Amino acid sequence: MGLGLLLFLLPFLFLFLFLFLFLQPKPIKPKTRSSRQKLPPGTVGLPFIGETLKLIAAYKTENPEPFIAERVRRYGRLFTTHVFGERTVFSADPDFNRLVLRGEGRSVVECSYPASICTLLGRHSLLLMPLGSLHKRLHSLTLTLTRHSLLLPHIDDLVTRTMAAWGDSDCSTGEGEGDWDCSTSTNDNGNTRRRRRILLLDQAKQLTFDLTVKQLLSIDPGPWTEALRREYVLLIDAFFSVPLPSFLAFSFTAYGRAIKARKKVAEALRQVIREKMEERSIRIRDKERGRERERDMVDTLLDLDGESSVLSEEEMVDFLLALLIAGYETTSTSITLAVKFLTDNPSALALLRDEHDKIRANKGHDSKALDWTDYKSMPFTQCVISETLRVANIVSGVFRRAVTDIDYKGYTIPKGCKIFASFRAVHMDEEYFKSAAVFDPWRWQSTDTFHQQVISAGVFTPFGGGARLCPGFELARVVISVFLHHLVTRFSWEAAEEDRLVFFPTTRTSKGYPIFVRARTPTPTN
Ligand code: HEM
């Protein structure tokens, strides 16, 4: 027992000794001009840990900018740091980011996410798959299956059903209380009205998860999807944790819990794939009966080359598991953040509500679902979404690794070096966005010059770019728009508690944005 404990503690004792001996941060001196390899300047911080703790501390606050801004001021828009166990060149330079995004297919960089993300997503996920014909095929397949116009009725239906549960009537009967906090509020005229407390992030997550599961697996919301979602929460929580070796991944650590959750999710997906395979062979055998139904992602994966899949079961599991994360976490967070920014900016909210009241009035009926023409007549909503993604994008940048020496503006980023192309640093740069810290959706209404400078020039890249440009970019915008439409036309709301933004481990509000919602009366109709 004593020896076991000593063996267990030995690595930690070595670590402490090492840290003690080499505690001083090590600045990286730029090499002389004559030197061939001139790495961007910077500081690598403590041994092993580097500047990871400083970065995490900054990103756990509402204002992470100083971490980057301070280094940009000292070293320029390209600097070297040491985070998540590796020396990393950090880019706050839009030109370099563009080179990185487009360089993957051109043997300049390769995708390289932290080990924790790779283990949890699985190496066959689209995000981690090397570029090539299979990636191209699966990327375009994802684009096709997230075809927005076809999905709009599903999205509208799910949003409407989610919000139906927020209505006042349940409060009066006492139904639905428990999770819901039904209380009253008094407005300026002294009228008392019922309001309901909801955790917006939770609601948005449930909605986007149900939507993605339906889309990928054709499974309707219910206890199965809810159980799966609980495992996903554990999985995502450990995205940026230290990837412990399996014998140390105890279940009291976030990473240990995530590994366990991943196993459960993978098993559930494996089960679905097997059932669909069985169903598919029955369908092929009984062809004449023609029992065709709407195809989902699993059906398409099983039929990838027309006859049978080119993917193994494990490859399909990784692909689906990661797609579920990509589709659900990002969109739900963006919905929550958009609502928070609107709550804090009443004039933007008033304009947005006006846009949606007009659409609802034109539809002539309260319950008529939105169609593609409605979606296309929401210009201010698109400004709100762009501004939300600029100020608080959940994907703050992308990780890559140099596969060759990269010469850029007098520096050489050596082959093998880790690179982080920070979108956030560029999106918060005053040179491109005046008063960058201010949520200002109107900036997206401005002149062509602005659009040319930030969109065409690749400065605004919330969805990445190049061969890995997010295949869900339009779907995400549609889901957020439909959600905002039903929220502002049916409800008014206020923050139930002070809540603040944090940026680590992912961008979100620290409490999941609890709000009090109240049904709007009268609902606008013609
Ligand atoms: C606000 C919502 C979203 C944001 C901000 C976002 C952002 C991004 C970014 C920046 C990338 C590029 C990553 C890289 O280059 O390393 C990406 C890739 C990806 N996204 Fe999204 N995304 C969103 C929604 C979605 C949705 C709804 C889906 C569902 C289909 C999705 C699926 C994917 C996939 C599969 C990839 C990997 C593509 C590849 O590597 O080829 N995303 N996303």
Coordinates of C-alpha atoms and ligand atoms in Angstrom, one line a residue:
M1 CA 0.0 0.0 0.0
G2 CA 2.8 2.4 1.1
L3 CA 4.9 1.5 -2.0
G4 CA 1.8 1.9 -4.2
L5 CA 1.2 5.4 -2.8
L6 CA 4.8 6.3 -3.3
L7 CA 4.8 5.2 -6.9
F8 CA 1.6 7.1 -7.5
L9 CA 3.1 10.3 -5.9
L10 CA 6.5 10.0 -7.5
P11 CA 5.6 11.7 -10.8
F12 CA 4.1 14.6 -8.9
L13 CA 7.1 15.0 -6.7
F14 CA 9.3 15.1 -9.8
L15 CA 7.0 17.7 -11.3
F16 CA 7.2 19.9 -8.2
L17 CA 11.0 19.6 -8.1
F18 CA 11.2 20.5 -11.8
L19 CA 8.9 23.5 -11.4
F20 CA 10.9 24.7 -8.4
L21 CA 14.2 24.5 -10.2
F22 CA 13.0 26.2 -13.3
L23 CA 10.4 28.6 -12.0
Q24 CA 11.4 31.7 -14.0
P25 CA 9.5 32.5 -17.2
K26 CA 11.8 32.1 -20.2
P27 CA 11.5 34.9 -22.8
I28 CA 12.1 33.8 -26.4
K29 CA 14.6 36.1 -27.9
P30 CA 14.2 36.7 -31.6
K31 CA 17.2 35.3 -33.3
T32 CA 19.5 37.6 -35.2
R33 CA 18.6 38.7 -38.7
S34 CA 21.3 36.5 -40.1
S35 CA 19.8 33.5 -38.5
R36 CA 17.8 31.3 -40.8
Q37 CA 15.1 30.4 -38.3
K38 CA 13.6 33.5 -36.6
L39 CA 10.6 32.4 -34.5
P40 CA 8.1 35.1 -33.6
P41 CA 9.1 36.6 -30.2
G42 CA 7.2 35.8 -27.0
T43 CA 7.4 34.2 -23.6
V44 CA 7.1 30.5 -22.9
G45 CA 6.4 30.8 -19.2
L46 CA 6.9 28.0 -16.7
P47 CA 8.3 24.6 -17.7
F48 CA 5.5 22.1 -18.8
I49 CA 2.7 24.5 -17.8
G50 CA 4.0 27.4 -19.9
E51 CA 1.4 30.2 -19.9
T52 CA -1.6 27.8 -19.8
L53 CA -2.6 28.9 -16.3
K54 CA -2.3 32.6 -17.2
L55 CA -4.4 32.0 -20.3
I56 CA -7.1 30.0 -18.4
A57 CA -7.2 32.7 -15.7
A58 CA -7.7 35.4 -18.3
Y59 CA -10.3 33.4 -20.2
K60 CA -12.3 32.7 -17.0
T61 CA -13.0 36.4 -16.7
E62 CA -15.4 38.6 -18.7
N63 CA -12.5 40.3 -20.4
P64 CA -9.9 37.9 -21.7
E65 CA -8.5 40.5 -24.1
P66 CA -5.5 41.7 -22.0
F67 CA -3.8 38.2 -22.3
I68 CA -3.6 38.7 -26.1
A69 CA -3.5 42.5 -26.2
E70 CA -0.5 42.7 -23.8
R71 CA 1.5 40.2 -25.9
V72 CA 0.5 41.9 -29.2
R73 CA 1.7 45.2 -27.8
R74 CA 5.0 43.6 -26.7
Y75 CA 5.7 41.3 -29.6
G76 CA 3.3 42.1 -32.5
R77 CA 0.3 40.2 -33.9
L78 CA 2.3 37.0 -34.2
F79 CA 3.9 35.8 -31.0
T80 CA 5.1 32.6 -29.4
T81 CA 3.7 31.2 -26.2
H82 CA 3.5 27.8 -24.5
V83 CA 0.0 26.5 -23.8
F84 CA -1.7 23.2 -23.3
G85 CA 1.7 21.4 -23.1
E86 CA 3.3 22.8 -26.2
R87 CA 5.1 25.7 -27.6
T88 CA 2.6 27.5 -29.8
V89 CA 2.7 30.3 -32.3
F90 CA -0.3 32.5 -31.6
S91 CA -1.7 34.6 -34.4
A92 CA -3.8 37.7 -34.0
D93 CA -3.0 38.6 -37.6
P94 CA -5.8 38.2 -40.2
D95 CA -3.4 37.7 -43.1
F96 CA -1.6 34.9 -41.2
N97 CA -4.9 33.4 -40.2
R98 CA -6.0 33.3 -43.8
L99 CA -2.8 31.6 -44.8
V100 CA -3.4 29.0 -42.0
L101 CA -7.0 28.4 -43.0
R102 CA -6.2 27.9 -46.7
G103 CA -2.8 26.2 -46.1
E104 CA -4.1 22.9 -45.0
G105 CA -4.7 21.4 -48.4
R106 CA -1.5 23.0 -49.7
S107 CA 0.9 21.1 -47.4
V108 CA 1.5 24.2 -45.2
V109 CA -0.3 23.1 -42.0
E110 CA -2.4 20.2 -40.7
C111 CA -5.3 20.2 -38.3
S112 CA -3.9 19.7 -34.7
Y113 CA -6.2 20.0 -31.7
P114 CA -5.2 19.4 -28.1
A115 CA -5.0 15.7 -27.1
S116 CA -8.0 16.0 -24.8
I117 CA -10.2 17.1 -27.8
C118 CA -8.8 14.4 -30.1
T119 CA -9.5 11.6 -27.5
L120 CA -13.0 12.8 -26.8
L121 CA -14.0 13.5 -30.4
G122 CA -12.4 10.5 -31.9
R123 CA -9.8 10.5 -34.7
H124 CA -12.4 9.7 -37.4
S125 CA -14.4 12.8 -36.7
L126 CA -14.6 15.2 -39.6
L127 CA -12.8 17.9 -37.7
L128 CA -9.7 15.7 -37.1
M129 CA -9.8 13.7 -40.3
P130 CA -6.9 14.5 -42.7
L131 CA -7.9 16.4 -45.9
G132 CA -8.4 14.1 -48.9
S133 CA -11.1 12.5 -50.9
L134 CA -12.9 11.0 -47.9
H135 CA -12.9 14.3 -46.0
K136 CA -14.2 16.1 -49.1
R137 CA -17.0 13.6 -49.5
L138 CA -18.1 13.6 -45.8
H139 CA -17.8 17.4 -45.7
S140 CA -20.1 17.9 -48.7
L141 CA -22.4 15.2 -47.3
T142 CA -22.7 17.1 -44.1
L143 CA -23.5 20.3 -46.1
T144 CA -26.2 18.5 -48.0
L145 CA -27.8 17.0 -45.0
T146 CA -27.9 20.3 -43.1
R147 CA -29.6 21.9 -46.1
H148 CA -31.3 24.7 -44.4
S149 CA -34.4 25.3 -46.6
L150 CA -35.5 21.6 -46.2
L151 CA -35.0 21.7 -42.5
L152 CA -36.8 24.9 -41.8
P153 CA -40.3 23.3 -41.0
H154 CA -38.6 20.8 -38.6
I155 CA -36.8 23.7 -36.9
D156 CA -39.9 25.8 -36.7
D157 CA -41.9 22.9 -35.2
L158 CA -39.3 22.1 -32.6
V159 CA -38.9 25.7 -31.5
T160 CA -42.6 26.2 -31.3
R161 CA -43.0 23.0 -29.2
T162 CA -40.2 24.0 -26.8
M163 CA -41.7 27.4 -26.3
A164 CA -45.2 26.1 -25.9
A165 CA -44.1 24.8 -22.6
W166 CA -43.1 28.3 -21.4
G167 CA -46.7 29.6 -21.8
D168 CA -48.5 31.1 -18.8
S169 CA -51.3 28.6 -18.7
D170 CA -49.3 25.8 -17.0
C171 CA -48.6 28.2 -14.1
S172 CA -52.2 28.8 -13.4
T173 CA -52.9 25.0 -13.2
G174 CA -49.7 24.3 -11.3
E175 CA -48.6 21.9 -14.1
G176 CA -45.0 22.0 -15.1
E177 CA -43.8 23.6 -11.8
G178 CA -40.7 22.1 -10.3
D179 CA -38.3 22.8 -13.0
W180 CA -40.2 26.0 -13.7
D181 CA -40.4 28.8 -11.2
C182 CA -43.9 30.3 -11.7
S183 CA -44.1 33.6 -9.9
T184 CA -45.7 37.0 -10.5
S185 CA -44.4 40.4 -11.4
T186 CA -46.0 43.8 -11.3
N187 CA -45.6 46.0 -14.3
D188 CA -45.5 49.9 -14.5
N189 CA -49.3 50.1 -14.6
G190 CA -49.6 48.1 -11.4
N191 CA -51.0 45.0 -13.2
T192 CA -49.8 41.7 -11.9
R193 CA -48.7 39.1 -14.5
R194 CA -47.4 35.6 -14.3
R195 CA -43.9 34.9 -15.3
R196 CA -41.8 31.8 -15.6
R197 CA -38.2 31.3 -14.8
I198 CA -36.2 29.3 -17.3
L199 CA -32.5 28.6 -17.8
L200 CA -32.1 29.8 -21.3
L201 CA -28.9 27.9 -22.2
D202 CA -30.5 24.6 -21.0
Q203 CA -33.6 25.2 -23.1
A204 CA -31.5 26.1 -26.1
K205 CA -29.3 23.1 -25.6
Q206 CA -32.2 20.7 -25.4
L207 CA -33.7 22.2 -28.5
T208 CA -30.5 22.1 -30.6
F209 CA -29.7 18.6 -29.3
D210 CA -33.1 17.2 -30.2
L211 CA -32.9 18.9 -33.6
T212 CA -29.5 17.4 -34.4
V213 CA -30.4 13.9 -33.1
K214 CA -33.5 14.0 -35.3
Q215 CA -31.5 15.1 -38.3
L216 CA -28.7 12.5 -37.9
L217 CA -30.5 9.5 -36.5
S218 CA -34.3 10.2 -37.1
I219 CA -35.0 9.8 -33.4
D220 CA -37.7 11.9 -31.8
P221 CA -37.1 13.8 -28.5
G222 CA -37.8 11.6 -25.4
P223 CA -36.0 9.8 -22.5
W224 CA -33.4 8.3 -24.8
T225 CA -32.3 11.6 -26.2
E226 CA -32.3 13.2 -22.8
A227 CA -30.1 10.4 -21.3
L228 CA -27.7 10.8 -24.3
R229 CA -27.6 14.6 -23.8
R230 CA -26.6 14.2 -20.1
E231 CA -23.6 12.2 -21.2
Y232 CA -22.7 14.9 -23.8
V233 CA -22.7 17.5 -21.1
L234 CA -20.0 15.5 -19.2
L235 CA -18.1 14.9 -22.5
I236 CA -17.9 18.6 -23.5
D237 CA -17.0 19.8 -20.0
A238 CA -13.6 18.2 -20.3
F239 CA -12.7 19.4 -23.7
F240 CA -9.8 21.5 -22.5
S241 CA -8.6 19.4 -19.6
V242 CA -5.3 17.7 -19.1
P243 CA -5.6 14.4 -21.0
L244 CA -4.6 11.9 -18.2
P245 CA -3.4 8.5 -19.2
S246 CA -6.2 6.0 -18.8
F247 CA -4.9 4.5 -15.5
L248 CA -5.2 8.0 -14.0
A249 CA -8.5 9.1 -15.5
F250 CA -10.4 8.5 -12.3
S251 CA -14.1 9.3 -12.3
F252 CA -13.7 12.1 -9.8
T253 CA -11.8 14.1 -12.5
A254 CA -13.7 15.9 -15.3
Y255 CA -11.6 14.0 -17.8
G256 CA -12.3 10.6 -16.2
R257 CA -16.0 11.4 -16.3
A258 CA -15.8 12.5 -19.9
I259 CA -14.0 9.3 -21.0
K260 CA -16.8 7.3 -19.3
A261 CA -19.5 9.4 -21.0
R262 CA -17.8 9.0 -24.3
K263 CA -17.9 5.2 -24.0
K264 CA -21.7 5.4 -23.2
V265 CA -22.4 7.7 -26.1
A266 CA -20.3 5.6 -28.5
E267 CA -22.2 2.5 -27.4
A268 CA -25.6 4.2 -27.9
L269 CA -24.6 5.3 -31.4
R270 CA -23.2 1.8 -32.2
Q271 CA -26.6 0.4 -31.2
V272 CA -28.4 2.8 -33.5
I273 CA -26.1 2.0 -36.4
R274 CA -26.6 -1.7 -36.0
E275 CA -30.4 -1.4 -35.8
K276 CA -30.3 0.7 -39.0
M277 CA -28.1 -1.8 -40.7
E278 CA -30.5 -4.5 -39.9
E279 CA -33.5 -2.4 -41.1
R280 CA -31.5 -1.7 -44.2
S281 CA -30.8 -5.3 -45.0
I282 CA -34.5 -6.1 -44.5
R283 CA -35.4 -3.3 -46.8
I284 CA -33.0 -4.6 -49.5
R285 CA -34.4 -8.1 -49.1
D286 CA -38.0 -7.0 -49.3
K287 CA -37.3 -4.4 -52.0
E288 CA -40.7 -4.9 -53.7
R289 CA -42.5 -3.6 -50.6
G290 CA -40.8 -0.2 -51.1
R291 CA -40.8 0.7 -47.4
E292 CA -38.9 4.0 -48.0
R293 CA -38.7 6.8 -45.4
E294 CA -36.9 10.1 -45.2
R295 CA -33.1 9.4 -45.2
D296 CA -31.0 10.5 -42.3
M297 CA -27.3 10.8 -41.8
V298 CA -26.8 7.1 -40.7
D299 CA -28.7 5.9 -43.8
T300 CA -26.5 7.9 -46.0
L301 CA -23.3 6.8 -44.3
L302 CA -24.4 3.1 -44.7
D303 CA -24.9 3.7 -48.4
L304 CA -21.9 5.8 -49.0
D305 CA -20.7 4.2 -52.2
G306 CA -24.2 3.4 -53.5
E307 CA -24.1 -0.2 -52.2
S308 CA -22.5 -0.3 -48.8
S309 CA -20.5 2.0 -46.6
V310 CA -16.9 2.7 -47.1
L311 CA -16.7 3.5 -43.4
S312 CA -16.2 1.0 -40.5
E313 CA -18.6 1.0 -37.6
E314 CA -16.0 2.8 -35.4
E315 CA -15.5 5.5 -38.1
M316 CA -19.2 6.1 -38.3
V317 CA -19.4 6.4 -34.5
D318 CA -16.7 9.0 -34.3
F319 CA -18.2 10.9 -37.2
L320 CA -21.7 11.0 -35.7
L321 CA -20.5 11.7 -32.2
A322 CA -18.5 14.7 -33.3
L323 CA -21.2 16.0 -35.6
L324 CA -23.6 16.0 -32.7
I325 CA -21.2 18.1 -30.6
A326 CA -20.5 20.5 -33.4
G327 CA -24.1 21.0 -34.2
Y328 CA -25.5 21.4 -30.8
E329 CA -23.0 23.1 -28.4
T330 CA -22.1 26.0 -30.8
T331 CA -25.6 26.9 -31.8
S332 CA -27.2 26.7 -28.4
T333 CA -24.5 29.0 -26.9
S334 CA -24.9 31.5 -29.7
I335 CA -28.7 31.6 -29.1
T336 CA -28.1 32.3 -25.4
L337 CA -25.5 34.9 -26.0
A338 CA -27.6 36.7 -28.7
V339 CA -30.5 36.9 -26.2
K340 CA -28.2 38.2 -23.5
F341 CA -26.8 40.9 -25.7
L342 CA -30.3 41.9 -26.9
T343 CA -31.5 42.1 -23.2
D344 CA -28.6 44.4 -22.5
N345 CA -29.3 46.5 -25.6
P346 CA -33.0 47.5 -25.6
S347 CA -32.8 49.6 -28.8
A348 CA -31.4 46.6 -30.7
L349 CA -34.1 44.4 -29.2
A350 CA -36.8 46.9 -30.2
L351 CA -35.6 46.9 -33.8
L352 CA -35.4 43.2 -33.9
R353 CA -38.9 42.7 -32.5
D354 CA -40.2 45.2 -35.0
E355 CA -38.7 43.1 -37.8
H356 CA -40.3 39.9 -36.5
D357 CA -43.7 41.4 -35.6
K358 CA -43.9 42.5 -39.3
I359 CA -43.1 39.0 -40.5
R360 CA -45.7 37.5 -38.1
A361 CA -48.3 40.1 -39.2
N362 CA -47.7 39.3 -42.8
K363 CA -48.2 35.6 -42.2
G364 CA -51.7 36.4 -41.0
H365 CA -51.9 33.6 -38.5
D366 CA -50.2 33.1 -35.2
S367 CA -49.3 29.4 -35.7
K368 CA -48.2 29.5 -39.3
A369 CA -44.7 28.1 -39.7
L370 CA -41.9 30.3 -41.0
D371 CA -40.8 29.6 -44.6
W372 CA -37.7 30.4 -46.5
T373 CA -39.0 33.7 -47.8
D374 CA -39.6 34.8 -44.1
Y375 CA -36.1 33.7 -43.2
K376 CA -34.7 35.8 -46.1
S377 CA -36.5 38.9 -44.8
M378 CA -34.7 39.2 -41.5
P379 CA -31.8 41.5 -42.4
F380 CA -31.4 43.0 -38.9
T381 CA -31.5 39.6 -37.3
Q382 CA -28.5 38.6 -39.4
C383 CA -26.7 41.7 -38.2
V384 CA -27.5 40.6 -34.6
I385 CA -26.2 37.1 -35.2
S386 CA -23.0 38.4 -36.9
E387 CA -22.4 40.8 -34.0
T388 CA -23.0 38.0 -31.5
L389 CA -20.5 35.8 -33.3
R390 CA -18.0 38.6 -33.4
V391 CA -18.2 39.6 -29.8
A392 CA -18.5 36.1 -28.3
N393 CA -17.9 33.3 -30.7
I394 CA -17.8 29.9 -29.1
V395 CA -15.0 28.9 -31.5
S396 CA -12.4 31.5 -30.6
G397 CA -9.8 30.1 -33.1
V398 CA -8.4 27.0 -34.7
F399 CA -5.4 24.8 -33.9
R400 CA -3.0 23.7 -36.6
R401 CA 0.6 22.4 -36.9
A402 CA 3.2 23.5 -39.5
V403 CA 4.0 20.6 -41.8
T404 CA 6.8 22.7 -43.4
D405 CA 8.9 25.7 -42.4
I406 CA 6.6 28.7 -42.9
D407 CA 8.2 32.0 -43.7
Y408 CA 6.1 34.9 -42.9
K409 CA 6.9 38.6 -42.5
G410 CA 10.6 37.9 -41.6
Y411 CA 9.8 35.0 -39.2
T412 CA 10.1 31.3 -39.7
I413 CA 7.6 29.1 -38.0
P414 CA 9.4 25.8 -38.0
K415 CA 8.0 22.5 -39.3
G416 CA 6.2 20.7 -36.4
C417 CA 5.3 23.9 -34.5
K418 CA 1.8 24.3 -33.1
I419 CA -0.2 27.3 -34.3
F420 CA -3.3 28.9 -32.9
A421 CA -5.1 31.2 -35.3
S422 CA -7.2 33.4 -33.0
F423 CA -10.4 34.6 -34.6
R424 CA -11.3 36.4 -31.4
A425 CA -8.1 38.5 -31.4
V426 CA -9.0 39.7 -34.9
H427 CA -12.7 40.2 -34.2
M428 CA -11.8 42.4 -31.2
D429 CA -9.1 44.4 -33.0
E430 CA -9.9 48.1 -33.1
E431 CA -8.2 48.4 -36.5
Y432 CA -11.0 46.4 -38.1
F433 CA -13.9 47.0 -35.7
K434 CA -14.3 50.4 -34.1
S435 CA -15.3 50.3 -30.4
A436 CA -14.7 46.5 -30.7
A437 CA -15.8 45.7 -27.2
V438 CA -19.3 47.2 -27.8
F439 CA -22.1 45.1 -29.1
D440 CA -23.2 47.1 -32.1
P441 CA -25.3 45.1 -34.6
W442 CA -25.7 48.3 -36.7
R443 CA -22.1 48.1 -37.8
W444 CA -23.1 45.3 -40.1
Q445 CA -25.6 47.6 -41.9
S446 CA -22.9 50.0 -42.9
T447 CA -21.2 50.5 -46.2
D448 CA -19.8 48.2 -48.8
T449 CA -16.3 49.2 -47.8
F450 CA -16.8 47.8 -44.3
H451 CA -18.1 44.5 -45.8
Q452 CA -15.2 44.4 -48.3
Q453 CA -12.7 45.0 -45.6
V454 CA -14.0 42.5 -43.1
I455 CA -15.8 39.8 -45.0
S456 CA -14.2 39.6 -48.4
A457 CA -10.8 40.2 -46.8
G458 CA -11.3 37.2 -44.5
V459 CA -11.1 39.3 -41.3
F460 CA -14.5 38.1 -40.0
T461 CA -14.2 34.3 -39.8
P462 CA -16.6 32.9 -37.1
F463 CA -17.1 29.8 -39.2
G464 CA -13.4 29.3 -40.1
G465 CA -12.5 29.0 -43.8
G466 CA -10.7 26.9 -46.4
A467 CA -11.5 23.2 -46.7
R468 CA -12.7 23.0 -43.1
L469 CA -15.2 25.9 -43.4
C470 CA -18.0 25.0 -41.1
P471 CA -20.6 22.9 -43.0
G472 CA -23.2 24.0 -40.5
F473 CA -22.8 27.7 -40.9
E474 CA -26.1 28.4 -42.6
L475 CA -28.0 25.9 -40.5
A476 CA -26.7 27.6 -37.3
R477 CA -28.0 31.0 -38.6
V478 CA -31.4 29.6 -39.5
V479 CA -31.8 27.9 -36.1
I480 CA -30.8 31.1 -34.2
S481 CA -33.1 33.2 -36.4
V482 CA -36.1 31.0 -35.9
F483 CA -35.5 30.9 -32.2
L484 CA -35.3 34.7 -32.0
H485 CA -38.4 35.0 -34.1
H486 CA -40.6 33.0 -31.8
L487 CA -39.0 34.4 -28.7
V488 CA -39.6 38.1 -29.5
T489 CA -43.0 37.6 -31.1
R490 CA -44.4 35.5 -28.2
F491 CA -42.6 36.6 -25.1
S492 CA -41.1 39.4 -23.2
W493 CA -38.4 38.6 -20.7
E494 CA -35.9 40.0 -18.2
A495 CA -32.7 38.6 -16.7
A496 CA -33.6 36.7 -13.5
E497 CA -30.0 37.0 -12.1
E498 CA -26.8 38.8 -12.8
D499 CA -24.9 36.6 -15.2
R500 CA -21.6 37.2 -16.9
L501 CA -19.7 36.0 -19.9
V502 CA -16.7 33.6 -19.4
F503 CA -14.5 32.2 -22.2
F504 CA -13.0 29.1 -20.6
P505 CA -13.4 26.1 -21.1
T506 CA -15.8 27.4 -23.8
T507 CA -17.5 30.8 -24.4
R508 CA -20.8 30.9 -22.4
T509 CA -22.5 32.8 -19.6
S510 CA -21.4 31.5 -16.2
K511 CA -24.9 30.7 -15.0
G512 CA -26.5 29.6 -18.3
Y513 CA -28.6 32.8 -18.4
P514 CA -31.7 32.4 -16.2
I515 CA -34.5 34.6 -17.4
F516 CA -38.1 35.3 -16.5
V517 CA -40.4 35.0 -19.5
R518 CA -43.9 36.3 -19.9
A519 CA -46.3 35.7 -22.7
R520 CA -46.8 38.8 -24.8
T521 CA -50.4 40.0 -25.0
P522 CA -51.9 40.6 -27.4
T523 CA -49.9 38.5 -29.8
P524 CA -49.5 40.4 -33.0
T525 CA -51.8 39.4 -35.9
N526 CA -53.3 41.2 -38.8
Ligands
HEM1 C1 -22.7 29.2 -34.3 C2 -22.5 28.0 -34.7 C3 -21.3 27.5 -35.2 C4 -20.0 28.0 -35.2 C5 -19.5 29.3 -34.6 C6 -19.1 27.0 -35.9 C7 -17.8 27.2 -36.1 C8 -17.0 26.3 -36.7 C9 -15.6 26.5 -37.1 C10 -14.8 27.8 -36.8 C11 -15.1 25.4 -37.7 C12 -13.7 25.3 -38.3 C13 -12.8 24.4 -37.4 C14 -11.4 24.3 -38.0 O1 -11.2 24.8 -39.1 O2 -10.6 23.7 -37.3 C15 -16.2 24.5 -37.8 C16 -16.1 23.2 -38.3 C17 -17.1 22.3 -38.3 N1 -18.5 22.6 -37.9 FE1 -19.2 24.3 -37.2 N2 -19.9 25.9 -36.2 C18 -21.2 26.2 -35.9 C19 -22.3 25.3 -36.1 C20 -22.2 24.1 -36.6 C21 -23.3 23.3 -36.9 C22 -24.8 23.6 -36.7 C23 -22.8 22.1 -37.4 C24 -23.7 20.9 -37.8 C25 -23.7 20.4 -38.9 C26 -21.4 22.2 -37.5 C27 -20.5 21.2 -37.9 C28 -19.2 21.4 -38.1 C29 -18.3 20.4 -38.6 C30 -18.6 18.9 -38.9 C31 -17.0 21.0 -38.7 C32 -15.7 20.3 -39.2 C33 -15.5 20.6 -40.7 C34 -14.3 20.0 -41.2 O3 -13.3 19.8 -40.5 O4 -14.3 19.7 -42.4 N3 -21.0 23.4 -37.0 N4 -17.3 25.1 -37.2

